[in-house]
Short mmCIF file of C-alpha atoms in Angstrom, two decimals:
data_model
loop_
_atom_site.label_atom_id
_atom_site.label_comp_id
_atom_site.label_asym_id
_atom_site.label_seq_id
_atom_site.Cartn_x
_atom_site.Cartn_y
_atom_site.Cartn_z
CA UNK A 1 99.18 66.29 97.24
CA UNK A 2 102.93 67.24 98.09
CA UNK A 3 102.23 69.34 101.10
CA UNK A 4 100.62 68.65 104.52
CA UNK A 5 97.11 70.15 104.67
CA UNK A 6 96.52 72.90 107.26
CA UNK A 7 93.93 70.63 108.78
CA UNK A 8 96.58 68.28 110.05
CA UNK A 9 97.79 70.84 112.30
CA UNK A 10 94.93 73.08 112.98
CA UNK A 11 92.43 70.34 113.96
CA UNK A 12 89.49 71.94 112.50
CA UNK A 13 87.89 68.51 111.89
CA UNK A 14 88.04 67.34 115.70
CA UNK A 15 84.30 68.30 116.10
CA UNK A 16 83.08 65.70 113.80
CA UNK A 17 82.89 62.24 115.20
CA UNK A 18 85.47 59.91 113.69
CA UNK A 19 84.57 56.07 113.32
CA UNK A 20 86.14 54.00 115.99
CA UNK A 21 87.79 50.66 115.49
CA UNK A 22 85.75 47.51 116.17
CA UNK A 23 88.16 46.33 118.86
CA UNK A 24 88.10 49.77 120.57
CA UNK A 25 84.34 49.83 120.51
CA UNK A 26 84.01 46.38 122.11
CA UNK A 27 86.36 47.03 124.83
CA UNK A 28 84.82 50.47 125.55
CA UNK A 29 81.46 48.74 125.83
CA UNK A 30 82.68 46.43 128.43
CA UNK A 31 84.19 49.14 130.45
CA UNK A 32 88.03 48.07 129.51
CA UNK A 33 90.51 48.94 126.74
CA UNK A 34 91.29 45.17 125.60
CA UNK A 35 90.86 44.22 122.05
CA UNK A 36 88.35 41.39 122.25
CA UNK A 37 88.91 40.13 118.80
CA UNK A 38 91.79 38.25 120.48
CA UNK A 39 90.44 36.00 123.37
CA UNK A 40 92.35 35.94 126.59
CA UNK A 41 92.58 33.10 128.97
CA UNK A 42 89.88 34.28 131.27
CA UNK A 43 87.20 34.74 128.63
CA UNK A 44 84.53 32.36 127.97
CA UNK A 45 84.15 30.36 124.80
CA UNK A 46 82.47 32.42 122.12
CA UNK A 47 79.47 30.06 121.52
CA UNK A 48 78.59 30.38 125.26
CA UNK A 49 79.28 34.06 125.63
CA UNK A 50 76.35 35.50 127.76
CA UNK A 51 76.97 39.01 126.29
CA UNK A 52 75.88 38.27 122.63
CA UNK A 53 73.46 41.07 122.76
CA UNK A 54 76.24 43.41 123.73
CA UNK A 55 78.19 42.56 120.62
CA UNK A 56 75.02 43.05 118.57
CA UNK A 57 74.74 46.71 120.05
CA UNK A 58 78.65 47.16 119.20
CA UNK A 59 77.79 46.48 115.62
CA UNK A 60 75.03 48.97 115.78
CA UNK A 61 77.17 51.57 117.23
CA UNK A 62 79.91 51.02 114.70
CA UNK A 63 77.29 51.28 111.79
CA UNK A 64 75.93 54.67 113.37
CA UNK A 65 79.31 56.20 113.71
CA UNK A 66 80.29 55.27 110.18
CA UNK A 67 77.13 56.92 108.88
CA UNK A 68 77.65 60.16 110.60
CA UNK A 69 81.15 60.25 109.19
CA UNK A 70 80.22 59.39 105.62
CA UNK A 71 77.79 62.50 105.51
CA UNK A 72 80.74 64.73 106.05
CA UNK A 73 82.78 63.48 103.16
CA UNK A 74 83.65 65.28 99.88
CA UNK A 75 83.73 62.22 97.41
CA UNK A 76 84.49 64.14 94.01
CA UNK A 77 88.09 63.13 93.91
CA UNK A 78 87.65 59.77 95.16
CA UNK A 79 85.32 59.26 92.17
CA UNK A 80 87.95 60.71 89.78
CA UNK A 81 90.47 58.16 91.10
CA UNK A 82 88.03 55.36 90.73
CA UNK A 83 87.32 56.39 87.02
CA UNK A 84 90.91 56.66 86.13
CA UNK A 85 91.44 53.15 87.28
CA UNK A 86 88.29 51.59 85.70
CA UNK A 87 89.34 52.65 82.47
CA UNK A 88 91.61 49.69 82.57
CA UNK A 89 88.36 47.60 82.77
CA UNK A 90 86.91 49.31 79.62
CA UNK A 91 90.05 48.07 77.68
CA UNK A 92 89.51 44.55 79.36
CA UNK A 93 85.79 44.44 78.17
CA UNK A 94 86.63 45.74 74.85
CA UNK A 95 89.32 43.22 74.23
CA UNK A 96 87.26 40.30 75.74
CA UNK A 97 84.64 40.42 72.96
CA UNK A 98 86.98 41.41 70.22
CA UNK A 99 86.41 38.14 68.48
CA UNK A 100 82.70 38.48 68.16
CA UNK A 101 82.65 40.83 65.13
CA UNK A 102 85.94 39.73 63.83
CA UNK A 103 85.54 36.01 63.50
CA UNK A 104 82.84 36.14 60.84
CA UNK A 105 85.12 38.47 58.72
CA UNK A 106 88.34 36.40 59.16
CA UNK A 107 86.06 33.24 58.06
CA UNK A 108 85.30 34.88 54.71
CA UNK A 109 88.71 36.33 54.12
CA UNK A 110 90.18 34.96 50.91
CA UNK A 111 93.68 35.76 51.78
CA UNK A 112 95.11 32.41 53.09
CA UNK A 113 97.45 34.16 55.31
CA UNK A 114 94.68 35.67 57.35
CA UNK A 115 91.96 32.90 56.70
CA UNK A 116 91.20 31.46 60.05
CA UNK A 117 90.79 27.62 60.42
CA UNK A 118 88.29 26.04 62.96
CA UNK A 119 91.19 25.13 65.31
CA UNK A 120 92.55 28.74 65.05
CA UNK A 121 89.10 30.06 65.58
CA UNK A 122 88.79 28.19 68.90
CA UNK A 123 92.20 29.35 70.11
CA UNK A 124 91.41 32.83 69.06
CA UNK A 125 88.50 32.95 71.25
CA UNK A 126 90.22 31.42 74.35
CA UNK A 127 93.67 32.63 74.43
CA UNK A 128 92.43 35.83 75.87
CA UNK A 129 91.53 33.86 79.02
CA UNK A 130 94.93 32.16 79.07
CA UNK A 131 96.58 35.76 78.97
CA UNK A 132 94.42 36.70 81.82
CA UNK A 133 95.53 33.71 83.95
CA UNK A 134 99.07 34.83 83.42
CA UNK A 135 98.11 38.27 84.43
CA UNK A 136 96.55 36.94 87.60
CA UNK A 137 99.60 35.15 88.44
CA UNK A 138 101.75 38.26 87.81
CA UNK A 139 99.42 40.42 90.03
CA UNK A 140 100.17 38.27 93.07
CA UNK A 141 103.60 39.63 92.99
CA UNK A 142 102.97 43.21 91.59
CA UNK A 143 100.12 44.18 93.79
CA UNK A 144 102.32 43.66 96.96
CA UNK A 145 105.42 44.94 95.39
CA UNK A 146 104.65 47.73 93.25
CA UNK A 147 101.24 48.65 94.76
CA UNK A 148 97.71 48.67 93.31
CA UNK A 149 97.90 51.90 91.43
CA UNK A 150 101.32 50.87 89.59
CA UNK A 151 100.13 47.47 88.79
CA UNK A 152 97.15 49.02 86.94
CA UNK A 153 99.30 51.36 85.05
CA UNK A 154 101.89 48.36 84.23
CA UNK A 155 99.06 46.79 82.38
CA UNK A 156 98.96 49.61 79.83
CA UNK A 157 102.18 48.07 78.26
CA UNK A 158 100.83 44.76 77.16
CA UNK A 159 97.50 46.22 76.33
CA UNK A 160 98.98 48.71 73.88
CA UNK A 161 101.27 46.22 72.38
CA UNK A 162 98.52 43.62 71.84
CA UNK A 163 96.15 46.01 70.19
CA UNK A 164 99.00 47.24 67.94
CA UNK A 165 99.78 43.55 66.95
CA UNK A 166 96.12 42.96 66.12
CA UNK A 167 95.61 46.08 64.12
CA UNK A 168 98.73 45.54 61.97
CA UNK A 169 98.39 41.69 61.73
CA UNK A 170 99.90 40.10 58.69
CA UNK A 171 99.39 36.43 59.99
CA UNK A 172 97.07 34.56 62.28
CA UNK A 173 99.81 34.12 64.65
CA UNK A 174 100.07 38.03 65.13
CA UNK A 175 96.40 38.17 66.05
CA UNK A 176 96.78 35.20 68.74
CA UNK A 177 99.72 36.98 70.19
CA UNK A 178 97.82 40.27 70.34
CA UNK A 179 94.96 38.30 72.03
CA UNK A 180 97.43 36.81 74.67
CA UNK A 181 98.91 40.20 75.52
CA UNK A 182 95.62 41.95 75.97
CA UNK A 183 94.44 39.26 78.11
CA UNK A 184 97.69 39.49 80.28
CA UNK A 185 96.79 43.13 80.71
CA UNK A 186 93.16 42.14 81.52
CA UNK A 187 94.41 39.75 84.15
CA UNK A 188 96.45 42.49 85.77
CA UNK A 189 93.41 45.01 85.99
CA UNK A 190 91.04 42.28 87.09
CA UNK A 191 92.78 41.68 90.23
CA UNK A 192 94.30 45.24 90.96
CA UNK A 193 91.28 47.52 90.11
CA UNK A 194 88.65 46.00 92.42
CA UNK A 195 91.25 46.17 95.39
CA UNK A 196 92.35 49.64 94.66
CA UNK A 197 88.81 51.00 94.55
CA UNK A 198 87.80 49.13 97.73
CA UNK A 199 90.72 50.63 99.54
CA UNK A 200 90.07 54.18 98.37
CA UNK A 201 86.24 53.96 98.90
CA UNK A 202 84.37 54.09 102.04
CA UNK A 203 81.46 51.88 103.19
CA UNK A 204 78.84 54.41 101.91
CA UNK A 205 79.76 54.15 98.34
CA UNK A 206 81.75 50.92 98.21
CA UNK A 207 78.98 48.93 96.70
CA UNK A 208 78.40 51.39 93.86
CA UNK A 209 81.96 51.95 93.16
CA UNK A 210 82.59 48.25 93.43
CA UNK A 211 80.33 47.75 90.43
CA UNK A 212 82.06 50.26 88.38
CA UNK A 213 84.79 47.78 86.99
CA UNK A 214 82.14 45.54 85.73
CA UNK A 215 80.17 48.63 84.39
CA UNK A 216 83.19 49.84 82.44
CA UNK A 217 83.97 46.21 81.10
CA UNK A 218 80.34 46.23 79.66
CA UNK A 219 80.67 49.82 78.32
CA UNK A 220 83.78 48.67 76.50
CA UNK A 221 81.99 45.52 74.93
CA UNK A 222 79.24 47.67 73.86
CA UNK A 223 81.40 50.20 72.31
CA UNK A 224 83.14 47.23 70.31
CA UNK A 225 79.68 45.63 69.18
CA UNK A 226 78.68 49.01 68.09
CA UNK A 227 81.80 50.06 66.12
CA UNK A 228 81.86 46.49 64.79
CA UNK A 229 78.86 47.31 62.55
CA UNK A 230 80.74 49.78 60.48
CA UNK A 231 84.51 49.91 61.15
CA UNK A 232 86.94 47.33 59.65
CA UNK A 233 88.55 44.87 62.05
CA UNK A 234 91.86 46.45 62.10
CA UNK A 235 90.53 49.96 62.96
CA UNK A 236 88.65 48.13 65.89
CA UNK A 237 92.02 47.42 67.27
CA UNK A 238 93.28 50.90 66.71
CA UNK A 239 90.42 52.32 68.83
CA UNK A 240 91.21 49.99 71.48
CA UNK A 241 94.45 51.93 72.19
CA UNK A 242 92.65 55.29 73.16
CA UNK A 243 91.39 54.08 76.60
CA UNK A 244 94.75 52.50 77.49
CA UNK A 245 96.55 55.76 77.22
CA UNK A 246 93.94 57.88 78.71
CA UNK A 247 94.17 55.57 81.83
CA UNK A 248 97.85 55.66 81.96
CA UNK A 249 97.60 59.55 81.81
CA UNK A 250 95.10 60.08 84.45
CA UNK A 251 96.60 57.59 86.85
CA UNK A 252 99.64 59.57 87.08
CA UNK A 253 97.76 62.15 89.07
CA UNK A 254 96.05 59.82 91.27
CA UNK A 255 97.08 58.71 94.87
CA UNK A 256 97.70 55.14 95.65
CA UNK A 257 95.89 53.15 98.20
CA UNK A 258 96.29 54.44 101.81
CA UNK A 259 96.36 50.93 103.15
CA UNK A 260 99.12 49.80 100.86
CA UNK A 261 101.19 53.04 101.60
CA UNK A 262 100.84 52.25 105.41
CA UNK A 263 101.74 48.64 104.79
CA UNK A 264 104.98 50.06 103.37
CA UNK A 265 105.71 52.28 106.14
CA UNK A 266 104.82 55.56 104.23
CA UNK A 267 102.64 56.92 106.91
CA UNK A 268 102.74 60.63 105.79
CA UNK A 269 102.00 59.74 102.09
CA UNK A 270 99.20 57.67 103.28
CA UNK A 271 97.71 60.54 105.28
CA UNK A 272 98.23 62.77 102.35
CA UNK A 273 96.29 60.40 100.07
CA UNK A 274 93.67 59.82 102.67
CA UNK A 275 93.10 63.82 102.84
CA UNK A 276 93.11 64.08 99.05
CA UNK A 277 90.31 61.28 98.81
CA UNK A 278 88.23 62.53 101.66
CA UNK A 279 88.61 66.35 101.77
CA UNK A 280 90.61 68.39 104.16
CA UNK A 281 87.48 69.51 106.25
CA UNK A 282 86.57 66.13 107.28
CA UNK A 283 87.39 63.76 110.38
CA UNK A 284 89.78 61.74 108.24
CA UNK A 285 92.11 61.22 111.26
CA UNK A 286 89.72 58.61 112.86
CA UNK A 287 89.53 56.77 109.57
CA UNK A 288 93.37 56.88 109.30
CA UNK A 289 93.91 55.53 112.88
CA UNK A 290 91.52 52.74 112.06
CA UNK A 291 93.13 51.87 108.81
CA UNK A 292 96.49 51.85 110.56
CA UNK A 293 95.45 49.75 113.38
CA UNK A 294 93.99 47.25 110.92
CA UNK A 295 97.18 47.25 108.69
CA UNK A 296 99.70 46.84 111.58
CA UNK A 297 97.65 43.79 112.74
CA UNK A 298 98.30 42.35 109.32
CA UNK A 299 101.70 43.77 108.43
CA UNK A 300 103.67 40.64 107.55
CA UNK A 301 103.85 38.14 104.75
CA UNK A 302 101.24 35.31 104.94
CA UNK A 303 102.73 32.01 105.74
CA UNK A 304 101.46 28.50 104.82
CA UNK A 305 100.76 27.60 108.45
CA UNK A 306 98.40 30.73 108.71
CA UNK A 307 96.30 29.50 105.90
CA UNK A 308 94.95 26.62 108.32
CA UNK A 309 93.29 29.73 110.24
CA UNK A 310 89.71 30.09 109.32
CA UNK A 311 90.35 33.97 109.26
CA UNK A 312 92.28 33.46 106.08
CA UNK A 313 91.06 30.27 104.58
CA UNK A 314 87.30 30.87 104.59
CA UNK A 315 87.14 34.17 102.73
CA UNK A 316 89.97 33.04 100.35
CA UNK A 317 87.80 29.81 99.56
CA UNK A 318 84.68 31.88 99.22
CA UNK A 319 86.21 34.37 96.70
CA UNK A 320 88.03 31.40 94.73
CA UNK A 321 84.71 29.28 94.35
CA UNK A 322 82.69 32.50 93.50
CA UNK A 323 85.15 33.36 90.56
CA UNK A 324 85.16 29.81 89.34
CA UNK A 325 81.27 29.62 89.59
CA UNK A 326 81.00 32.94 87.74
CA UNK A 327 83.22 31.47 84.75
CA UNK A 328 81.51 28.07 84.72
CA UNK A 329 78.11 29.88 84.20
CA UNK A 330 79.05 30.34 80.72
CA UNK A 331 79.62 34.17 80.37
CA UNK A 332 83.03 33.96 78.66
CA UNK A 333 82.10 31.73 75.72
CA UNK A 334 78.69 33.20 75.31
CA UNK A 335 80.29 36.69 74.91
CA UNK A 336 83.16 35.65 72.74
CA UNK A 337 80.99 33.61 70.22
CA UNK A 338 77.90 35.89 70.67
CA UNK A 339 77.48 36.78 66.90
CA UNK A 340 78.18 33.02 65.74
CA UNK A 341 75.60 31.83 68.06
CA UNK A 342 73.02 34.17 66.84
CA UNK A 343 73.76 33.45 63.22
CA UNK A 344 73.38 29.73 63.96
CA UNK A 345 70.24 30.02 65.74
CA UNK A 346 68.53 32.00 63.05
CA UNK A 347 67.66 35.20 64.97
CA UNK A 348 65.58 37.43 62.86
CA UNK A 349 68.01 40.38 62.96
CA UNK A 350 71.60 40.31 61.68
CA UNK A 351 74.04 38.78 64.40
CA UNK A 352 75.96 42.08 64.62
CA UNK A 353 72.88 43.96 65.49
CA UNK A 354 71.65 41.55 68.03
CA UNK A 355 75.01 41.47 69.83
CA UNK A 356 74.97 45.25 70.14
CA UNK A 357 71.50 45.12 71.50
CA UNK A 358 72.55 42.52 74.14
CA UNK A 359 75.59 44.93 75.04
CA UNK A 360 73.01 47.73 75.68
CA UNK A 361 70.96 45.40 77.87
CA UNK A 362 73.99 44.57 79.73
CA UNK A 363 74.87 48.16 80.34
CA UNK A 364 71.58 49.17 81.44
CA UNK A 365 71.56 45.94 83.87
CA UNK A 366 74.99 46.89 85.51
CA UNK A 367 73.73 50.50 85.94
CA UNK A 368 70.88 49.38 88.03
CA UNK A 369 72.91 46.88 90.00
CA UNK A 370 75.26 49.73 90.86
CA UNK A 371 72.41 51.97 92.04
CA UNK A 372 70.81 49.40 94.05
CA UNK A 373 73.87 47.47 95.43
CA UNK A 374 74.04 49.54 98.67
CA UNK A 375 70.32 49.47 99.26
CA UNK A 376 69.31 45.75 98.19
CA UNK A 377 72.46 44.14 99.49
CA UNK A 378 74.86 41.58 97.75
CA UNK A 379 73.11 38.46 98.41
CA UNK A 380 69.70 39.35 96.97
CA UNK A 381 71.37 40.46 93.82
CA UNK A 382 73.19 37.13 93.53
CA UNK A 383 70.03 35.15 94.17
CA UNK A 384 67.99 37.15 91.49
CA UNK A 385 71.08 37.04 89.16
CA UNK A 386 71.35 33.08 89.66
CA UNK A 387 67.63 32.67 88.98
CA UNK A 388 67.47 34.75 85.74
CA UNK A 389 70.70 32.98 84.36
CA UNK A 390 69.09 29.57 85.25
CA UNK A 391 65.77 30.21 83.43
CA UNK A 392 67.49 31.60 80.41
CA UNK A 393 70.15 29.06 80.06
CA UNK A 394 67.44 26.17 80.33
CA UNK A 395 65.01 27.88 77.90
CA UNK A 396 67.98 28.62 75.46
CA UNK A 397 68.86 24.85 75.61
CA UNK A 398 65.24 23.74 75.12
CA UNK A 399 64.68 26.00 72.16
CA UNK A 400 67.97 24.75 70.35
CA UNK A 401 67.10 21.25 71.06
CA UNK A 402 63.47 21.46 69.54
CA UNK A 403 64.00 23.85 66.70
CA UNK A 404 67.58 24.18 65.55
CA UNK A 405 69.03 20.95 66.26
CA UNK A 406 65.89 18.93 65.25
CA UNK A 407 66.24 20.46 61.67
CA UNK A 408 69.97 20.35 61.19
CA UNK A 409 72.48 17.69 61.30
CA UNK A 410 75.19 20.05 62.66
CA UNK A 411 75.50 23.09 65.02
CA UNK A 412 78.75 23.87 63.90
CA UNK A 413 79.46 27.53 64.65
CA UNK A 414 81.64 28.27 61.59
CA UNK A 415 78.59 29.49 59.52
CA UNK A 416 79.00 33.18 58.77
CA UNK A 417 76.43 35.90 58.43
CA UNK A 418 76.75 35.84 54.70
CA UNK A 419 75.56 32.25 54.53
CA UNK A 420 72.12 32.19 52.66
CA UNK A 421 70.89 29.47 55.13
CA UNK A 422 71.71 31.26 58.28
CA UNK A 423 68.68 33.62 58.73
CA UNK A 424 65.26 32.52 59.43
CA UNK A 425 62.20 33.65 57.50
CA UNK A 426 61.58 37.26 58.68
CA UNK A 427 57.70 36.15 59.52
CA UNK A 428 58.94 33.34 61.82
CA UNK A 429 58.72 35.09 64.96
CA UNK A 430 60.35 31.96 66.97
CA UNK A 431 63.68 33.59 65.93
CA UNK A 432 63.29 36.14 68.60
CA UNK A 433 63.32 33.58 71.23
CA UNK A 434 67.10 32.97 71.39
CA UNK A 435 67.53 36.81 71.45
CA UNK A 436 65.34 36.96 74.40
CA UNK A 437 67.00 34.14 76.13
CA UNK A 438 70.53 35.66 75.67
CA UNK A 439 69.28 39.21 76.78
CA UNK A 440 67.74 37.59 79.80
CA UNK A 441 70.95 35.75 80.55
CA UNK A 442 73.00 38.70 80.19
CA UNK A 443 70.71 40.87 82.16
CA UNK A 444 71.02 38.17 85.09
CA UNK A 445 74.75 38.07 84.81
CA UNK A 446 75.13 41.83 84.82
CA UNK A 447 72.73 42.28 87.67
CA UNK A 448 74.69 40.18 90.11
CA UNK A 449 77.33 37.48 89.26
CA UNK A 450 79.21 40.06 87.16
CA UNK A 451 79.64 43.15 89.52
CA UNK A 452 79.13 41.38 92.87
CA UNK A 453 81.76 38.75 92.58
CA UNK A 454 84.38 41.30 91.97
CA UNK A 455 83.21 43.46 94.80
CA UNK A 456 82.92 40.78 97.37
CA UNK A 457 86.20 39.59 96.48
CA UNK A 458 87.82 42.85 97.21
CA UNK A 459 85.83 43.21 100.46
CA UNK A 460 86.23 39.85 102.18
CA UNK A 461 89.81 39.08 101.53
CA UNK A 462 91.92 39.87 104.60
CA UNK A 463 94.46 42.69 104.00
CA UNK A 464 97.50 40.42 104.85
CA UNK A 465 96.51 38.22 101.94
CA UNK A 466 94.47 40.70 99.77
CA UNK A 467 97.23 41.04 97.05
CA UNK A 468 98.24 37.41 96.70
CA UNK A 469 94.80 36.04 97.03
CA UNK A 470 93.09 38.53 94.63
CA UNK A 471 95.84 37.24 92.18
CA UNK A 472 94.93 33.62 92.89
CA UNK A 473 91.28 34.28 92.44
CA UNK A 474 91.82 35.83 88.92
CA UNK A 475 94.21 33.09 87.88
CA UNK A 476 91.75 30.31 88.86
CA UNK A 477 88.94 32.23 87.27
CA UNK A 478 90.57 32.73 83.98
CA UNK A 479 92.12 29.45 83.78
CA UNK A 480 88.53 28.12 84.32
CA UNK A 481 87.39 30.64 81.55
CA UNK A 482 90.07 29.54 79.25
CA UNK A 483 89.11 25.82 79.50
CA UNK A 484 85.40 26.45 78.96
CA UNK A 485 85.88 28.78 76.07
CA UNK A 486 88.56 26.43 74.30
CA UNK A 487 86.09 23.35 75.05
CA UNK A 488 82.92 25.27 73.71
CA UNK A 489 83.29 24.88 69.89
CA UNK A 490 84.42 20.93 70.09
CA UNK A 491 81.53 20.36 72.54
CA UNK A 492 79.02 22.12 70.30
CA UNK A 493 80.27 20.35 67.22
CA UNK A 494 80.34 16.95 69.04
CA UNK A 495 77.14 17.10 71.02
CA UNK A 496 75.26 20.11 69.39
CA UNK A 497 74.58 23.57 70.74
CA UNK A 498 72.13 22.79 73.63
CA UNK A 499 74.53 20.81 75.63
CA UNK A 500 76.55 23.72 76.91
CA UNK A 501 73.29 25.64 77.73
CA UNK A 502 72.08 22.79 79.78
CA UNK A 503 75.45 22.71 81.70
CA UNK A 504 75.19 26.42 82.42
CA UNK A 505 71.72 25.95 83.69
CA UNK A 506 73.18 23.34 86.28
CA UNK A 507 75.79 25.58 87.25
CA UNK A 508 73.50 28.31 87.92
CA UNK A 509 71.47 26.15 90.23
CA UNK A 510 74.49 25.59 92.10
CA UNK A 511 75.23 29.25 92.36
CA UNK A 512 71.88 29.80 94.17
CA UNK A 513 72.82 26.90 96.80
CA UNK A 514 76.31 28.38 97.32
CA UNK A 515 75.12 31.92 97.74
CA UNK A 516 72.69 30.90 100.48
CA UNK A 517 75.26 28.61 102.40
CA UNK A 518 78.56 30.50 102.15
CA UNK A 519 78.37 34.25 100.87
CA UNK A 520 78.19 36.72 103.80
CA UNK A 521 76.25 40.05 103.42
CA UNK A 522 78.74 43.01 103.54
CA UNK A 523 76.41 45.76 102.62
CA UNK A 524 77.28 48.95 104.56
CA UNK A 525 80.19 47.36 106.49
CA UNK A 526 83.58 48.69 106.75
CA UNK A 527 86.54 46.54 105.71
CA UNK A 528 87.53 46.41 109.23
CA UNK A 529 84.07 44.99 110.40
CA UNK A 530 84.27 42.26 107.66
CA UNK A 531 87.68 41.45 108.94
CA UNK A 532 86.45 41.23 112.55
CA UNK A 533 83.70 38.98 111.37
CA UNK A 534 86.11 36.35 109.92
CA UNK A 535 88.45 36.80 112.71
CA UNK A 536 85.91 36.04 115.71
CA UNK A 537 82.78 34.78 113.97
CA UNK A 538 80.66 37.14 115.66
CA UNK A 539 77.75 38.04 113.24
CA UNK A 540 77.19 41.33 115.27
CA UNK A 541 79.68 42.84 112.82
CA UNK A 542 77.84 41.62 109.75
CA UNK A 543 74.14 41.82 110.64
#
């Protein structure tokens, strides 16, 4: 890493065809060298451009050149760098669902200092999202000042302190503070890791690697659910320290994003980082020049006046609305209160086992999504995901209305697994319906709206606004998640358990409409092609 590779001088990779920039290919196709992404006075309006077919062929040439280049790359080090970063998402997923096995234990605790009340229970579930919101705001500054890698490493501090506080808690306030700190770390990683991965990866694997943050978050949740079956709640917090320190150690040896380094004028380090990520015997120089051209066009701070430009506000609005819809679909309160929901709906199995089973289904779903992300496309997965979540939420609401709520005067989720009235008769097979509904919901979410929203956020945001806009997306997302999680228990106690599930079904229907009208397909496109699409409106770069 510290030395300039021999191939920088020897030129042994020149025989390979490097990918060209969108602007240079457009100019070459018309016999000149102008960058047509910026219209001149003598050009005709885009809508009446008679050379539309030429632009479509330009998009095809770009894709073919990129495919040839991708086949020459050595991806092993890039995968290692991505794995090192997404360990932060493992901690995030682990901390997110921490209340699920812990709340029933704290409700039964006879110690008045650690016995949790209904109000504290709601805060214990929701303050994590509030911490994530603060982390998202912090990342708006840290991403552009420290860089993507150092922002991820910085998140280890609040995560380590937060798990320490929860593991050694002597009062409920220590538990709440620990949840806020782990949420703060989660907000930092949520905005920094997808951007880091998108900027170190290439178009051939960006879809699969873009699903890795969600995949590792799911792994973290599954490990927490599984360990919660036999480990005391304090030891669950101690185990949470392990991935935090492992991430910190590995990232010390990983490069920062080449795009970030170029934006800070560190061209030599950026080139060394790209060589390390792609391999010294590849045509990395063409990609380096393309990245540099893109960065130089956007190498200044985003001003308020520029936000009126569709090139900036369109992708930012799409990313923000996607993150809002993702949270409004109900994933955060469902994961946070998974065991209490299962206990109340009288599932045949014990709530802890049901939660672990759901975590396993979630993991398998994200794995499948990662494998097909670069083949099926982003929009197809979002459509399938929205439809599955819609059906499962509606079915769960109907089940609760006609079975649980019809037989009970309350659906208060303070009932614990030790309550003799919690579980249904083992011979009553209707008790499997809520398990199937939640599994179907989690399958749908993990198949599309979980990983794809994070990936699209990192793909469509323009480089000039990427650090700030990604932090804004995370802030809005987790502020929505906090409000929804905090309101979940009061709504359930006031209007019964079916009400939030009917609300989630309506949101999922809106997700289908939003995907059809607003979300672009980015499968197989370079970040520069995606930026060219938003800059010019020419779909030749996207189709």
